Structures are given as C-alpha cells and as structure tokens.
Amino acid sequence: MRDVAIIGVGVTKFGELWNKSFRDIGIEAGLKAIADAGLSGSEIDGMFIGNMAAGRFISQKHIDALIADYSGLASNHIPAVRVEAGDASGGVAFRQGVMAVASGMHNIAVVAGAEKMTDMDDANVNLILDQTADAEWEAGMGLTFASLHAMIAQRMIHDGIATREEIASFSVNSHAHGALNPNAQFRKAIPIETVLKSGPVATPLGLFDCAPISDGAAAVVICPLEDAKKYTDSYVKVSAVCQASDTLALFQRDDITSYEATRVAAQNAYRIAGITAKDISVAEVHDNYTVSGIMALQDLGFFERGKAGKAVLDGETRIGGKIAINTSGGLKARGHPIGATGVAQIVEIAEQLRGSADQRQVANAKYGLAQSVGGIGSAVTVSILEAI
Amino acid sequence: MSSVAKEWREIPGRYNLEGSKCPCCGKVYFPKRNMCPVCRRESIGKMEPYSISRKGEVYTFSIIHDAPDFTTKLKPYAVAMVKTTDGIMISAQLVDVDPADVRIGMPVRAVLRKIKTDGPDGVIHYGYKFVPDE
Amino acid sequence: MDVGIVSYGAYIPRYRIKPEEIGRVWGVDGKAMGKGLFINQKSVPSPDEDVVTIAAEAARNMMARVPDVDPKDIGAVYVGSESHPYAVKPTATIVAESICATPNMTAADMEFACKAGTAGIQVCMGLVGSGMVRYGVAIGADTSQGAPGDALEYSASAGGAAYLIGSENIIAKINKTLSFTTDTPDFWRREGMPYPKHGGRFTGEPAYFRHVTSAAKMMMEAMGTKPEDYKYAIFHQPNGKFPTRVAAQLGFTNEQIAQGLLTPEIGNTYSGAVPLGLASVLDVAEPGDRIFVTSYGSGAGSDAFDITVTDNIKDYRRENAPTVAQRMAKTVVIDYARYAMFKDKIVMPSSE
C-alpha cells in the first residue's frame, strides 16, 4: 500500500444557491481542486463522488456519469463512482478514493461531494433526511431525524453528561468560526441566548441546534505521496482514513450517549497514524446537531466523557484554544449539503495544515482530523491528515 | 404512497410487538431478525418469534414541534424510547399525554393506533404507539 | 349448555367537547340543547383513532382479564359499527390480528346502525351454542359523524366495548335473547356520503320507542319477569332523554338504569352504546345480579337480552383492564376548532 497525499482542494460557497444547479456546483468544486493541484485534468484517472440523494432531491440518478461528463472527463473515459452512506457519503467517498490510490489501482483521483437540496421543499427534504436512520422502525413510526438526536440530548442531560447550555454552546462555537469563512452559509457569530431561545424543533433542541438545508460541493485531488512534489509544493499527507459501522436504529444500542462507531474508527485511525488524540490540533466534527458535536469531542478522545460540553462553553474549542474545532463553521454555520460535507471537512483540514486558512488559520498545526457521521452514528469515518 | 406488501409483512411487529429470540444466546431483537448478530451462523433458521411486553417506561423522549405532515394534527407530539418490562428498547410516539407531563421513567403501555394513511383512498397503516399506563 | 359472557373490555377516547361549544359556533343555545338531550359532553376520537383502534383496545382489555384463555381458541370475531374505516376491507381482521386470534377463525364486519354490536353478540351465542366455535368475540364500536350544525353533532361520539362469548367460566349467563325488527327508515347514510340523515321526530315514536318497548315487553313476557326482577337495565341511549323515558314507560326506575347510562358524559357511541353501558354494569355487578338489556338500531330493530351474573365474577380479573369509570375519569375538553381538525372537517393540503 502506498501513502497518499492531497494535492489540491476546492469548495463552492455553501448555502441556498438558487441560481446554481447540481451540475453547476459539482463542476465548480472539481475544477477549483484540479486548478489548485496545478493539473490540466487529463492526468486524472478516477473519480469518487459522495452524494446522498440526488435521485430524490433533483430526481437525477447516475450522477457519477453526469459529473464525469460535465467535468469534461467523460471523453477520457475514466471510471466514476458515486458513493452513498447517508450523511457520511462524502467521508466514505474520500476513503474509497484513498484506498484506490493507495492500492495502485489509480494514480490521480478526484474525490468530490455534492448535494443540491433546495430544489425540493423543506418538508420533503426532511422526510428524506429521516430515512438515513431506520426508515421502517424510527422514521416510519413518526420519529424525525432531529428527534433522535433530541432524545440523545435529553438522556445526556438526564445522566449529567452535559447541560442544555453546554450542548447549545456548540452552535455558538460553530457560528463564531463560520463568521470567518467566506464560503460559509451563515457568517454571523451568535450569543448562546440565540440558541437557547430559538424555536423548538424537537425538545430540547431548537432551530439553532440544527444544521441548515444547504447546497454546495467540495473536492480534493489525491495522488501517491511520493509523486505529490511533482505537482505542487503545497500538499498534505493522508495519515489514516478509517471507517466503522453500528446499528441502523438508535434504539438498538446499549448506550445512546456515545457513538461506538466513532470510538472504533478513531482508535484505528490514531493507531495507524501512530499518534494519540492529544496530537490533534484542529478537527472538523459532524455537528449536524449540537449534541452530535459534543458526543464527537468525547468519542474522539479530545475530552473526557462529561467534560466536553463545559470545554466548548468555556471556549477551549475556539481557534487559539486547546483544540480548534470546526474552524470552517462546521455543519451548523458552514452549511450541510449532505454529500459535500465529508469532503468539505477534508478540504478545511488540508487548508489548515498547509497554512492557507486565512483568518481561520490555526498556528503550527501538525495533525488534523475529520469525522463524518452517517445516519444516527450508523457509519462513521475518521480521517487524519498530516502537514508535510 | 407506500407499498401495501412492505407494510403488510411487518404486521406482527407493528400490531403486537413481535420480535425474535435467539435460541442460542437468548437475546431478544426488535424488530425481528433472521440472524442473531452475536451467534450469527449458529442462529440462522432457528430464530424464534417472541412477544415483547406491551408495558414499559420512558428511557428518553423528545417533543416534536417540526414534523413531516402525516402527524400534523397531533403537533406538538411526543416520541420516546421505551424500555419494556422485559428490557427491550422500542422507539415510538407517545400519545394521550400532555407533552409537559412526559418524564424519563414514566410508566407507559403500547396501544394500537393509526400510524399513517396512504391518502384518502389508500391503505390505513396501524401500529404501536405508547400511552401513559395509569 | 349455558352460553354467556366470559370476558369484556371497554374503550373510550380521552377527548371531550361540550354542547355549548358546538352551539357557540352555529348560533344555537348549546347549553339548552344539551339539557334537552341530557348530554353534558361527548367523546371525540384522537386523529389517530378510528373504529379499528377503539375495537382493538376494547378487545385487548377483554383478553387481559382472561389470561388463561388462548386467543387461538377464538373461532369468530365480529365488529359492529356504522363507521368502519373502510367501505370494503374488514375491520374485524385487523382487530383479530391485534389479539393474536388469527388465522383459524371466521370474521366479518356488521352494520345495523346502533345495534350492530348486540347483533354480533347474538351471532356469537349461536356459534358457541351450536358448538361451531369455542369462543366468539363481538364488538360494538363507532366514531360517529353528525353533520356540522345538525342536532346529531351534539351527541355523535366515539367508543366501544368487546365481549368474549363462550360456555366455559362465564361471568354472566345470557338467559335469553330475542329481537324485534321491521323496515323503518328513521336514520340512514347512503354509500359515499360523509354524514347520516335522519327523519327528525320520526326517529322517536314509530322508531326508537316502538322497537325498544316491543322487544322489552316480548322479553319480559317470555321470561315471565317484571321490571323489578332486574337489578340493572340498559337501553340504547342516542341521548340521555330517550332511555330515561323508555325506562319509565316500561316501569324501570332511574336507579336501575343509572349505572348503564353513559350518554350524558360520553355522548352517543352508536354501536358502542349498549355494549359500553353493559360493561359499566359488569364493572360493579355481583353474583346473582340480573341485568335487562335492550339495544336499538335504526332501520330498525331491537335486541333484548336477559342476563344473570354468575359466581365466576368473583375470581374474574376485572382489575387487569381499566373500568368504564376509569376510562371516563381522565378527559381533555377541546374547542370546536380542534374538534373540526380532529374530525377531518378542515380541508388539508395533500401530502407528497
């Protein structure tokens, strides 16, 4: 197996992109990444695309062929693969791409993620999101995706793992960083009262505990580490990319206040990278809901169980704090176009490690981590990148 | 419009909380599984139907204010993870209760209610919801 | 062979609306209307309740009280209602499935306005008595609709009760049943129509009173009994006024009908009315108590029953399910807007 490097990154603005189609955003991110890598495009020999539900959101299936075609790569006849793993589609697509290059099957691959959600009305979008949990025995019985996370939050509060304020503070952290990201959907810092007083979605969670519905795309170009210098001086190493699964339904877990899939993927990733959680200075975690963010900080080993919430409330997760969490604004403020999210996290960590994160730059970051979660913790990828 | 067959084949679980029990390790699953994830091959073809208790208590809950339209008339409504008296966890709606009165640990029991309807001319799907057990 | 009631169970939804609230919307003195009908409030089903769910809960309550009865020994399930959720597709199969009685059994839905429930009891008596089945289940349940603004809107309500009919361990022996039936169109609903229509005052003398008194008198004549021989009497109760008046006409006292007269607090549960009234009586009945029952269904007919409570009621697990009084104790009163929404009287956007 070969080591793999990221040699180019690209991301679109995230948000309600009314005048852009799925085709427009998918191509935009890919072309930016290819240009960033200093490639012409003809060097690329494979594409991996994270996308959850274009078949529902825009009634277009077979988007792997569509993206290859509109990227101008169909004439090269390179293979293109669409990857779906719920909210983790982007994270899993990245892992597929890295495995393909590491194995020698591919040399230069584009890993992209894209989702166009605003072409559908909110009610139907939410019905589709509900299907990333157990569609028969959770969504089918009247439980929304938000309510599953709300029940985790309720139990965390009950068990004394985090307070309502601590959970809410995750949104404050994401918004503070999102304000610094020109591509974020929401570029406004908010006080905790905004979260606590926001309209209820599924108690105890309110509107500001929930990531928005977004359009957007992100892409990275990867190649063997040993070849990276041929294309650019600005690259980062992929030290580990691990994935773990858990039950589809939340109610079938012994402990609902922790994602075991995150813990397993993280342990494997640290072992492969030869580091511990303490070595990570910047991380992008899957805060589709505030409570998911708090859980991630504990499951990834950044904070002890029961202490993550207070750390966020105390500002330890801000840029310049103990560990910079969600410098992009996270899913909450940067936006959450499902398939794009996992790849956008990789883009953010790569930017941080190569020192191109502008106002959001974390000083002297050697290792960065991205955690992407599918469904209610049913599939998790943990990727560790290393500055060269 | 949901498939009639897809709902029909789940009737034992939906109406009567029928799960399955692994004869090898004794673990009970809901919804039913054809293979025990613990005993795997040993359990294939041997999983037994198991009627889960209709009584239990709220393990955790949420009050849903923002929901897909099939539940519009009951908003805001409660959902809960219920731990049955035989220790099985089930997620469901919690009805006939003032949302402000829902508590972790409150005793509940399963009843049969309409879950959803395939429009005015489609099939009505029935299944379990929980109500306070008083 | 003695045939009778082996178990019973009742169910009444928790929501209520009051006549003055209905009157407020239609510019009618609802309070006076309620007073005239002897109705203080009526039950309203939750949007997720219908005849299937009401019948299923009543049947489950019935089974909970006889833990030793194997549901597989039930040979017949009949659900009587004038508001079955489907025009075609039986309620009874869903209810039978919900008590694990399927598949070696027969089932059918019945309709005879307000007496489909007691008609089911008669059918089950025949099946048990003939030896065709070991147990039969007869349920009367309704979620009746009264046209908005119509007098029926003040009374049409929801509820039901289930009866396990058999010949073993009976808690109440049915000494005799008989019926009085004619073609009398006092109340009807045509196929596809959302609301029933009625003949106004024609529903009284030639319809309700003629059939109830005829069946009742035939029963007392056949049994050689007088009103004072019964501890309790239950008459069909479309409102509070009719059963009170018919009882007086027949010579029954208010004390005899009080325990089985539920309409003032829950409204007219149609097919559920007499079964619920009888359930309320069985909730308090003691060995030896004799019960007189006469139902009425528009169209029209009356089924009369002469019942004696047995010693078995002492060991019967009544406490395994809520009594009618317990079901009536916890209620939530709603306004007409919520009532209109619950009863599908508001035009909603189509989904997906």
Coordinates of C-alpha atoms in Angstrom, one line a residue, chain B:
Chain B
M1 CA -47.8 6.0 -1.4
S2 CA -46.1 3.3 0.5
S3 CA -46.2 -0.3 -0.7
V4 CA -49.0 -2.4 0.7
A5 CA -46.8 -5.6 0.8
K6 CA -44.0 -3.8 2.6
E7 CA -46.2 -2.8 5.5
W8 CA -48.3 -6.0 5.5
R9 CA -45.3 -8.3 6.1
E10 CA -44.4 -6.3 9.2
I11 CA -47.9 -6.6 10.8
P12 CA -46.8 -9.0 13.7
G13 CA -44.2 -6.4 14.8
R14 CA -46.3 -3.4 14.1
Y15 CA -49.5 -4.6 15.9
N16 CA -48.2 -7.0 18.6
L17 CA -44.6 -6.1 19.2
E18 CA -43.5 -9.5 17.9
G19 CA -39.7 -9.6 17.8
S20 CA -37.4 -12.6 17.6
K21 CA -35.3 -14.5 20.2
C22 CA -32.1 -16.3 19.5
P23 CA -32.3 -19.8 20.9
C24 CA -28.5 -20.0 21.3
C25 CA -27.8 -16.9 23.5
G26 CA -31.4 -15.9 24.5
K27 CA -31.1 -12.4 23.3
V28 CA -34.3 -10.8 22.0
Y29 CA -34.4 -8.5 19.0
F30 CA -37.0 -5.9 17.9
P31 CA -37.8 -5.6 15.1
K32 CA -37.3 -9.3 14.4
R33 CA -34.1 -10.5 12.8
N34 CA -33.5 -13.7 10.9
M35 CA -30.0 -14.0 12.3
C36 CA -28.6 -13.2 15.8
P37 CA -25.7 -10.7 15.3
V38 CA -24.0 -12.4 18.3
C39 CA -24.4 -16.0 17.4
R40 CA -24.5 -15.5 13.6
R41 CA -24.5 -18.8 11.7
E42 CA -25.5 -20.8 14.7
S43 CA -28.8 -18.9 14.9
I44 CA -29.8 -19.0 11.2
G45 CA -33.1 -20.7 10.7
K46 CA -33.6 -21.1 14.4
M47 CA -34.7 -17.6 15.5
E48 CA -38.0 -17.9 17.4
P49 CA -40.9 -15.4 17.4
Y50 CA -41.0 -13.6 20.7
S51 CA -43.9 -11.4 22.0
I52 CA -42.4 -8.4 23.7
S53 CA -44.2 -6.9 26.7
R54 CA -46.6 -4.0 25.9
K55 CA -45.6 -2.3 29.2
G56 CA -42.5 -0.3 29.9
E57 CA -41.1 3.0 30.9
V58 CA -39.8 6.0 29.1
Y59 CA -36.0 5.8 28.7
T60 CA -35.7 9.1 26.9
F61 CA -38.0 11.3 24.9
S62 CA -38.5 14.4 22.8
I63 CA -41.4 16.7 21.9
I64 CA -41.5 17.2 18.2
H65 CA -42.6 20.6 17.0
D66 CA -41.4 20.4 13.5
A67 CA -42.6 17.2 11.7
P68 CA -43.5 15.7 8.4
D69 CA -47.1 16.3 7.5
F70 CA -48.6 12.9 8.4
T71 CA -48.6 13.9 12.0
T72 CA -49.7 17.5 11.6
K73 CA -52.8 17.1 13.6
L74 CA -51.0 16.0 16.7
K75 CA -48.3 18.6 16.8
P76 CA -46.5 19.1 19.1
Y77 CA -46.3 15.4 19.8
A78 CA -44.1 13.3 22.0
V79 CA -41.8 10.5 20.9
A80 CA -39.9 8.2 23.2
M81 CA -37.5 5.3 23.5
V82 CA -39.4 2.9 25.7
K83 CA -37.7 0.2 27.7
T84 CA -40.2 -2.6 28.0
T85 CA -40.6 -4.6 31.2
D86 CA -38.6 -7.4 29.5
G87 CA -35.8 -5.0 28.8
I88 CA -36.3 -4.4 25.1
M89 CA -35.9 -0.9 23.7
I90 CA -38.5 0.4 21.2
S91 CA -38.9 3.9 19.7
A92 CA -42.4 5.2 19.1
Q93 CA -44.8 8.0 19.5
L94 CA -46.3 8.8 22.9
V95 CA -49.9 9.9 22.7
D96 CA -52.8 10.8 25.0
V97 CA -50.5 12.7 27.2
D98 CA -49.8 16.4 27.7
P99 CA -46.2 16.9 26.4
A100 CA -45.4 18.9 29.5
D101 CA -46.1 15.8 31.6
V102 CA -43.7 13.4 29.8
R103 CA -40.8 12.3 32.1
I104 CA -37.9 9.8 31.9
G105 CA -39.1 6.8 33.9
M106 CA -42.8 7.3 33.4
P107 CA -44.7 4.0 33.0
V108 CA -46.3 3.6 29.6
R109 CA -48.0 0.8 27.6
A110 CA -48.4 0.1 23.9
V111 CA -51.7 0.6 22.2
L112 CA -52.8 0.2 18.5
R113 CA -53.2 3.5 16.6
K114 CA -53.2 4.8 13.1
I115 CA -49.6 5.5 12.1
K116 CA -50.2 6.8 8.6
T117 CA -52.7 6.7 5.8
D118 CA -51.9 6.5 2.1
G119 CA -54.2 9.4 1.2
P120 CA -58.0 9.3 1.3
D121 CA -58.3 6.2 -1.0
G122 CA -55.2 4.3 0.2
V123 CA -54.5 1.7 2.9
I124 CA -54.5 2.8 6.5
H125 CA -51.4 1.6 8.4
Y126 CA -51.8 0.7 12.0
G127 CA -49.1 0.1 14.6
Y128 CA -47.9 0.7 18.1
K129 CA -47.8 3.9 20.0
F130 CA -47.4 4.3 23.7
V131 CA -49.8 5.9 26.2
P132 CA -49.3 6.7 29.9
D133 CA -50.0 3.5 31.9
E134 CA -52.1 4.7 34.8

